[in-house]
Coordinates of C-alpha atoms in Angstrom, one line a residue:
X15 CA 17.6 -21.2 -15.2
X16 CA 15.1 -21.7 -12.6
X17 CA 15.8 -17.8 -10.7
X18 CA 14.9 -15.4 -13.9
X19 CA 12.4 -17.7 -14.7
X20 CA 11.3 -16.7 -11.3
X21 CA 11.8 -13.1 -11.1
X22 CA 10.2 -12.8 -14.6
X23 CA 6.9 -14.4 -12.8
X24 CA 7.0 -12.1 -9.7
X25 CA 7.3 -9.4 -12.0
X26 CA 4.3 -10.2 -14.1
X27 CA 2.5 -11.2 -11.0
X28 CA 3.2 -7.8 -9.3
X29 CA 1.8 -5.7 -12.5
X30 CA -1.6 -8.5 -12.3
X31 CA -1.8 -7.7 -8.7
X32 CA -1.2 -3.8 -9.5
X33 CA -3.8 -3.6 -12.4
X34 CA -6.3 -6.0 -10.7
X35 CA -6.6 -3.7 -7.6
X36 CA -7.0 -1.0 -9.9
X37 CA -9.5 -2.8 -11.7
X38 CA -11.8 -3.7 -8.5
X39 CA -14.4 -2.0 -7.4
X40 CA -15.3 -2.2 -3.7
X41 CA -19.0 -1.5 -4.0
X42 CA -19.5 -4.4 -6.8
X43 CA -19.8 -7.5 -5.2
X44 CA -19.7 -9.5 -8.5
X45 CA -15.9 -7.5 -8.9
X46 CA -14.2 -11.0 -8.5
X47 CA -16.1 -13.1 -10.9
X48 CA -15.6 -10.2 -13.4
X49 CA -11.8 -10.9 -12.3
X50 CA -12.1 -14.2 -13.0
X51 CA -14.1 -14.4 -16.6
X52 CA -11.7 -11.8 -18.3
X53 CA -8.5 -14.2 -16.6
X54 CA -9.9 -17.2 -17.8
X55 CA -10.4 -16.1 -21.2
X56 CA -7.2 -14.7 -21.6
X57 CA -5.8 -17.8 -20.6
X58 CA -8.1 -19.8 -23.2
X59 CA -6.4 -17.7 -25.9
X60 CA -3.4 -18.4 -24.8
X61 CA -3.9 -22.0 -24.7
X62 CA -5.2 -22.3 -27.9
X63 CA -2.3 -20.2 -29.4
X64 CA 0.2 -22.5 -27.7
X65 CA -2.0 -25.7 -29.2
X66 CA -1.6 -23.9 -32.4
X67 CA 2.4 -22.9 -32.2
X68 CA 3.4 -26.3 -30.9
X69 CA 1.8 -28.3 -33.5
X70 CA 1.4 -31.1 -31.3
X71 CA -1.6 -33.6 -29.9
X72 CA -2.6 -32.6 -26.5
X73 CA -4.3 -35.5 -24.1
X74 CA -7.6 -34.1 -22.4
X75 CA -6.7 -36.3 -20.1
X76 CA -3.6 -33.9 -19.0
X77 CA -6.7 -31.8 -17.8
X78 CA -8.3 -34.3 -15.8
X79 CA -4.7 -35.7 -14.3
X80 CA -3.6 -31.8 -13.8
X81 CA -7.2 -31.1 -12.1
X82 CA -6.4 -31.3 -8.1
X83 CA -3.6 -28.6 -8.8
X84 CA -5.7 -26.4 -11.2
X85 CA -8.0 -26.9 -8.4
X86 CA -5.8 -25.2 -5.7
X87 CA -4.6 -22.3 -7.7
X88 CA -8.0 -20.9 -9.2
X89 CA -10.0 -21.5 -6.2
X90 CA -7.0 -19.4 -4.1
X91 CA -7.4 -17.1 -6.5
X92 CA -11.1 -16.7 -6.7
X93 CA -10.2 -16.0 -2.6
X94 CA -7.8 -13.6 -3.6
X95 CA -10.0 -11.4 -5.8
X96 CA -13.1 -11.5 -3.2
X97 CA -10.3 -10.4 -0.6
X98 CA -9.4 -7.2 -2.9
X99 CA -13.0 -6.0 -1.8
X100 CA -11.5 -6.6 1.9
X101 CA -8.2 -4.4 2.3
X102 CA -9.1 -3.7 5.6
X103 CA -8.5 -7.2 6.5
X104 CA -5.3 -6.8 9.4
X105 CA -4.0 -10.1 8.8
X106 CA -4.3 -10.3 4.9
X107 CA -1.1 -9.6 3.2
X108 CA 1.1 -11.2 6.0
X109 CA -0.9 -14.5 6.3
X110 CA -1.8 -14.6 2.1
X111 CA 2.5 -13.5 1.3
X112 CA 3.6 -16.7 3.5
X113 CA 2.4 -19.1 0.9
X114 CA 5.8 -19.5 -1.2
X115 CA 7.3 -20.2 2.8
X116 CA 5.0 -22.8 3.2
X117 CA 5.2 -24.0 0.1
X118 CA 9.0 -24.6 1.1
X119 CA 8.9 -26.4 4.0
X120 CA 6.5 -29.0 2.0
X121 CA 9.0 -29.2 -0.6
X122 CA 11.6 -29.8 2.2
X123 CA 9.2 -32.6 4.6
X124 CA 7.7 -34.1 1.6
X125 CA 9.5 -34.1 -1.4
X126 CA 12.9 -34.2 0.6
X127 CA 14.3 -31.1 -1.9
X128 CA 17.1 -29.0 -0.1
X129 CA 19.1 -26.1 0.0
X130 CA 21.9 -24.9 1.3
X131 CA 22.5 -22.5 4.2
X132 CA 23.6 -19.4 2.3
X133 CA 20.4 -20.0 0.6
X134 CA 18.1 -20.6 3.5
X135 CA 19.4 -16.9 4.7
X136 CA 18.1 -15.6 1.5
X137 CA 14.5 -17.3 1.0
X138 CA 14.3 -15.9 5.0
X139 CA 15.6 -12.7 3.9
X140 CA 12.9 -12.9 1.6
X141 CA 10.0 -14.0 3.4
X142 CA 10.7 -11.8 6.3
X143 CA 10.9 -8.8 4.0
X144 CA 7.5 -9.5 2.2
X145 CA 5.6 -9.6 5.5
X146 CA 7.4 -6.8 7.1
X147 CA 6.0 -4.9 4.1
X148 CA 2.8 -6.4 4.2
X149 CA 2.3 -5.5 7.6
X150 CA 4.1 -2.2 6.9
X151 CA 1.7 -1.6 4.5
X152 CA -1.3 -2.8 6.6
X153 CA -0.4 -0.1 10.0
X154 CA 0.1 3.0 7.5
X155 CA -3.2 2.3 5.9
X156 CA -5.0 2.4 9.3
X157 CA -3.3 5.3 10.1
X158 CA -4.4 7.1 6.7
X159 CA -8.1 6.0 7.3
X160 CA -8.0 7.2 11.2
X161 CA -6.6 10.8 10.0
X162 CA -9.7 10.8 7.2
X163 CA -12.2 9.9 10.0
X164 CA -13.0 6.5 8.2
X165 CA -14.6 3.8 10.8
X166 CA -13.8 0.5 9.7
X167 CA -16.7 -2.0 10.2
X168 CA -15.9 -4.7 12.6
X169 CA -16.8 -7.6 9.4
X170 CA -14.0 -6.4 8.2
X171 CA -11.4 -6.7 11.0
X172 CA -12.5 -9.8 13.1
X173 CA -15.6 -11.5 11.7
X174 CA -14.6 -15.1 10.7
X175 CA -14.3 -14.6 6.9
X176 CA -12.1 -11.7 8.2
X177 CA -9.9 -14.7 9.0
X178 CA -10.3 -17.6 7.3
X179 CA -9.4 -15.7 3.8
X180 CA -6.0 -14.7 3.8
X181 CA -5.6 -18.3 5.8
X182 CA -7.5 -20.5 3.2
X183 CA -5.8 -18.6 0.5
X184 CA -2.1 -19.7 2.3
X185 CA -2.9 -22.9 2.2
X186 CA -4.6 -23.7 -1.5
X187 CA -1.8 -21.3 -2.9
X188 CA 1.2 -23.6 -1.0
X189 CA -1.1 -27.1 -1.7
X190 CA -1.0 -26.0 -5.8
X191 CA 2.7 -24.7 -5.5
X192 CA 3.4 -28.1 -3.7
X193 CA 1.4 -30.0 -6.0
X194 CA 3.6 -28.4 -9.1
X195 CA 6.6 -29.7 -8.0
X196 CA 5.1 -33.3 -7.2
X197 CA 3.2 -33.8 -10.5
X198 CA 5.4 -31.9 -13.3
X199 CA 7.6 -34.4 -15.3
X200 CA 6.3 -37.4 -13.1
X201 CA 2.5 -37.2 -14.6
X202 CA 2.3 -34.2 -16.9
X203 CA 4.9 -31.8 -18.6
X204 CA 5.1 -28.3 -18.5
X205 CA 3.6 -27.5 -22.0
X206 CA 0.6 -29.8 -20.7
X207 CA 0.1 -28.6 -17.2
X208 CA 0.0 -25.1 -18.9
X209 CA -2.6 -25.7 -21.0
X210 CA -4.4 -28.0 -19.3
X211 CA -4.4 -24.9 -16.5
X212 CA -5.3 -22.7 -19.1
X213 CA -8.8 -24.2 -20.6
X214 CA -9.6 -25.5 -16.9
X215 CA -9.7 -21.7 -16.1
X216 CA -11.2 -20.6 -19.6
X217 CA -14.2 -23.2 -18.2
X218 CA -14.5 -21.6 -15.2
X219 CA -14.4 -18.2 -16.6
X220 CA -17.6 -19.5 -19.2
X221 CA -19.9 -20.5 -15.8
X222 CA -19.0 -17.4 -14.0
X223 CA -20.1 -15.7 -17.4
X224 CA -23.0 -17.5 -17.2
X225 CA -23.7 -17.3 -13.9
X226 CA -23.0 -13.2 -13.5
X227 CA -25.0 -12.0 -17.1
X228 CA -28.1 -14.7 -17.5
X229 CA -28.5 -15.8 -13.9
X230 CA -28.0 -12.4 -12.0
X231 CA -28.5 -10.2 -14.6
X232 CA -25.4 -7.8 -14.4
X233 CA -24.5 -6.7 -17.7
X234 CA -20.8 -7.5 -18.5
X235 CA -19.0 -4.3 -20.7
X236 CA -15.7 -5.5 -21.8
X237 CA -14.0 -1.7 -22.3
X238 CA -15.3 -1.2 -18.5
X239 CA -12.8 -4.5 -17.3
X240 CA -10.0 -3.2 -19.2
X241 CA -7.9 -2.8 -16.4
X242 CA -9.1 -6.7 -15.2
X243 CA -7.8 -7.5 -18.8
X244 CA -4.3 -5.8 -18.4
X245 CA -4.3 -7.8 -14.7
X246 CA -4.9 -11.3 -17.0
X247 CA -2.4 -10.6 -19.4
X248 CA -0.2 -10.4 -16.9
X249 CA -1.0 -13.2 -14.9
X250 CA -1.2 -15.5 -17.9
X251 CA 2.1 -13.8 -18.8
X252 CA 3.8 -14.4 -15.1
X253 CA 2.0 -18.5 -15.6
X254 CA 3.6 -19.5 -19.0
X255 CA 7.3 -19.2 -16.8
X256 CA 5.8 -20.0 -13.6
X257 CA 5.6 -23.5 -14.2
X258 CA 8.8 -23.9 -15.7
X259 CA 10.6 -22.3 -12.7
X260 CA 9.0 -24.5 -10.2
X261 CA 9.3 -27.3 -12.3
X262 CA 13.2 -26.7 -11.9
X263 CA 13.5 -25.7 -8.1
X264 CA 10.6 -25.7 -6.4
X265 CA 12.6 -24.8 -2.7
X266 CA 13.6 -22.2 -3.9
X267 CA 11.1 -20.4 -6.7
X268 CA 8.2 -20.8 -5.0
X269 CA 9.3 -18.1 -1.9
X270 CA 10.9 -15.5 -4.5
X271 CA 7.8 -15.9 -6.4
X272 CA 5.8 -15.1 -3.7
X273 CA 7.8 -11.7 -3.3
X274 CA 5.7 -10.3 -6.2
X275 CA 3.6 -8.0 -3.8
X276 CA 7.3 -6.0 -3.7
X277 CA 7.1 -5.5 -7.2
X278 CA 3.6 -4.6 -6.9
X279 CA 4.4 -1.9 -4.5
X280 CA 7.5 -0.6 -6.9
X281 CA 5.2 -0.3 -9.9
X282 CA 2.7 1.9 -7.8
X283 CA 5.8 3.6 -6.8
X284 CA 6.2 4.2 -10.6
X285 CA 3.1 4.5 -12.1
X286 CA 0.3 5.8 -9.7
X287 CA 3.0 7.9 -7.8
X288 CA 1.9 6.7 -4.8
X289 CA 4.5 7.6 -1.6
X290 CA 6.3 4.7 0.3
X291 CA 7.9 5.3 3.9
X292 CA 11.4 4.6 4.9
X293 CA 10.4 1.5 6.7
X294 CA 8.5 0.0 3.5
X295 CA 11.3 1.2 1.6
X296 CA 13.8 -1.2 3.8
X297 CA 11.7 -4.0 4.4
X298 CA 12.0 -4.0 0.0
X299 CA 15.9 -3.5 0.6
X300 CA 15.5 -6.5 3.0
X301 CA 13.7 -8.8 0.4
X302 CA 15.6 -7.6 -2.5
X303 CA 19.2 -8.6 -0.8
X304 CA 17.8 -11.8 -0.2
X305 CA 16.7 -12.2 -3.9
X306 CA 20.4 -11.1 -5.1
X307 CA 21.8 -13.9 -3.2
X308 CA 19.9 -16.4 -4.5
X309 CA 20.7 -14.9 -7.9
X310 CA 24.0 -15.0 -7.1
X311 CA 24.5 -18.9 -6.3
X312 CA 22.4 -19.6 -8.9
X313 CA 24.6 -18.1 -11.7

C-alpha cells in the first residue's frame, strides 16, 4: 500500500512546489514567511478537522515526543521557500532532490531496512532521473538568461549561502524522513504524528504572523497569497499520506517521494505551457521507468 500512498504525495507535493513558485515573489524578502503562515494555517485546519472527525483524545505530549522530526521538516522547509528567491543557485535542485537518496541509505545503515536488487535499480533509476532533470533544468535556465543579457550576481552562484542551502536543506529533509521511519509506531502513530506536525507548524505560522505584520510592519492580504494557499493545500494534502507511506516502507517511499520535482515539471508542462527539451523529457522517462518498477513489485 505503501507505493500509491507515495505517488499520491509526490503528486501533491509537485502541484505545492508548482503553485508556491508561482506564488513567490523574488523582490519580497518576507516571500517565505508569507509561505510559511498561509502553510501552517492550513495545516492547523486540518488538524483540527482530523481532532474533530476522529473523535478521539489526542496527548499534547505526541507534540512534544514528535518535536525533533517536526523540527527537521519545517525548518528544511523554511530553507526551501528562502531558496525559491535563489533559482539561480547551480547546485540547488541536484543537491536539495538527493534527500529521499539519503534518506535511504539511513534507512539501510541504521534502521537495517532492505530491498531487493530489482528494486535498488529502480530507486537509482529514480534518483538519477530527478537530478539529471534538475541539472537539466539548471544549464537551460543559464542559457535562457545569457540569450536575455541577464548577469547573474555572484551571491547567487558561489557566495556561502549559495551553498550551504540546497546542502542544509538535504540533510534536515533526509534527518526528518529518517526520523519518520524510527519514531512512527514505536513512539507515536500516524494520526498523532500528523497532527502533532500539523499544530507544531500552525505555531510557527502564528510567530511568523507576528513577527512579519506587528514587528516589521508588512501588511499581510490574504487574496494576494492565494497562490501560497493553493501551494498549502497541497502540501497538507501530499502530508496526510506522506506519513502513512513512510510509515510502511521507508527504503523505498522516501526516494519516489522525492521525485515530486518531475511532477512539478509535468504540471507546468500542463498548465503554464511552459516548453521542455528532449533531454528533460528523457531524464522524466528515466525516473518514471524506475517508478513503474517499483510499482510493479509492489503489486
Amino acid at each position: 500500500m505503501w507505493f500509491p500512498l507515495a505517488l499520491i504525495t509526490a503528486l501533491f507535493w509537485g502541484g505545492s512546489d508548482l503553485f508556491s513558485k508561482m506564488g513567490t515573489d523574488p523582490r519580497d524578502k518576507y516571500s517565505h514567511l508569507r509561505m510559511l503562515i498561509m502553510v501552517g494555517a492550513v495545516m492547523g485546519i486540518h488538524g483540527t478537522v482530523m481532532l474533530i472527525v476522529n473523535h478521539r483524545a489526542f496527548d499534547p505530549m505526541s507534540i512534544v515526543r514528535y518535536l525533533p522530526v517536526s523540527a527537521m521538516y519545517i525548518i528544511s522547509m523554511a530553507i526551501g521557500y528562502v531558496g525559491l528567491r535563489y533559482l539561480d543557485l547551480s547546485v540547488s535542485s541536484p543537491v536539495c532532490n538527493s534527500s529521499g537518496a539519503v534518506a535511504a541509505v539511513l534507512c539501510f545503515v541504521f534502521l537495517d531496512q532492505s530491498m531487493s536488487w530489482v528494486q535498488f535499480v529502480a530507486v537509482a533509476l529514480v534518483v538519477l532521473g530527478v537530478i539529471l532533470l534538475s541539472v537539466f533544468d539548471m544549464k537551460d535556465e543559464n542559457k535562457a538568461r545569457k540569450f536575455r543579457g541577464e548577469v547573474i550576481e555572484e551571491k547567487y552562484r558561489i557566495s556561502a549561502i549559495a551553498v550551504l542551502l540546497p546542502i542544509f536543506y538535504c540533510i534536515l529533509d533526509a534527518l526528518g524522513t529518517f526520523g519518520d521511519a524510527l519514531v512512527l509506531d514505536r513512539f507515536v502513530s500516524e494520526e498523532e504524528a500528523e497532527i502533532a506536525y500539523e499544530y507544531t507548524f500552525l505555531l510557527v505560522a502564528v510567530v511568523c504572523f507576528i513577527y512579519l505584520v506587528f514587528v516589521k510592519k508588512q501588511r499581510f492580504n490574504l487574496w494576494q497569497e492565494r497562490e501560497k494557499g493553493l501551494g498549502a493545500l497541497c502540501e497538507t494534502a501530499g502530508q496526510f499520506s506522506y506519513v502513512y507511506a513512510i510509515s510502511a516502507n521507508a527504503i523505498m517511499a522516501a526516494p519516489l517521494i522525492s521525485s515530486y520535482c518531475l511532477f512539478s515539471v509535468i504540471l507546468s508542462r500542463i498548465f503554464l505551457k511552459e516548453k521542455l527539451t528532449v533531454r528533460q523529457y528523457g531524464a522524466i522517462a528515466i525516473a518514471i521507468c524506475g517508478i513503474a518498477i517499483m510499482g510493479f513489485f509492489d503489486a
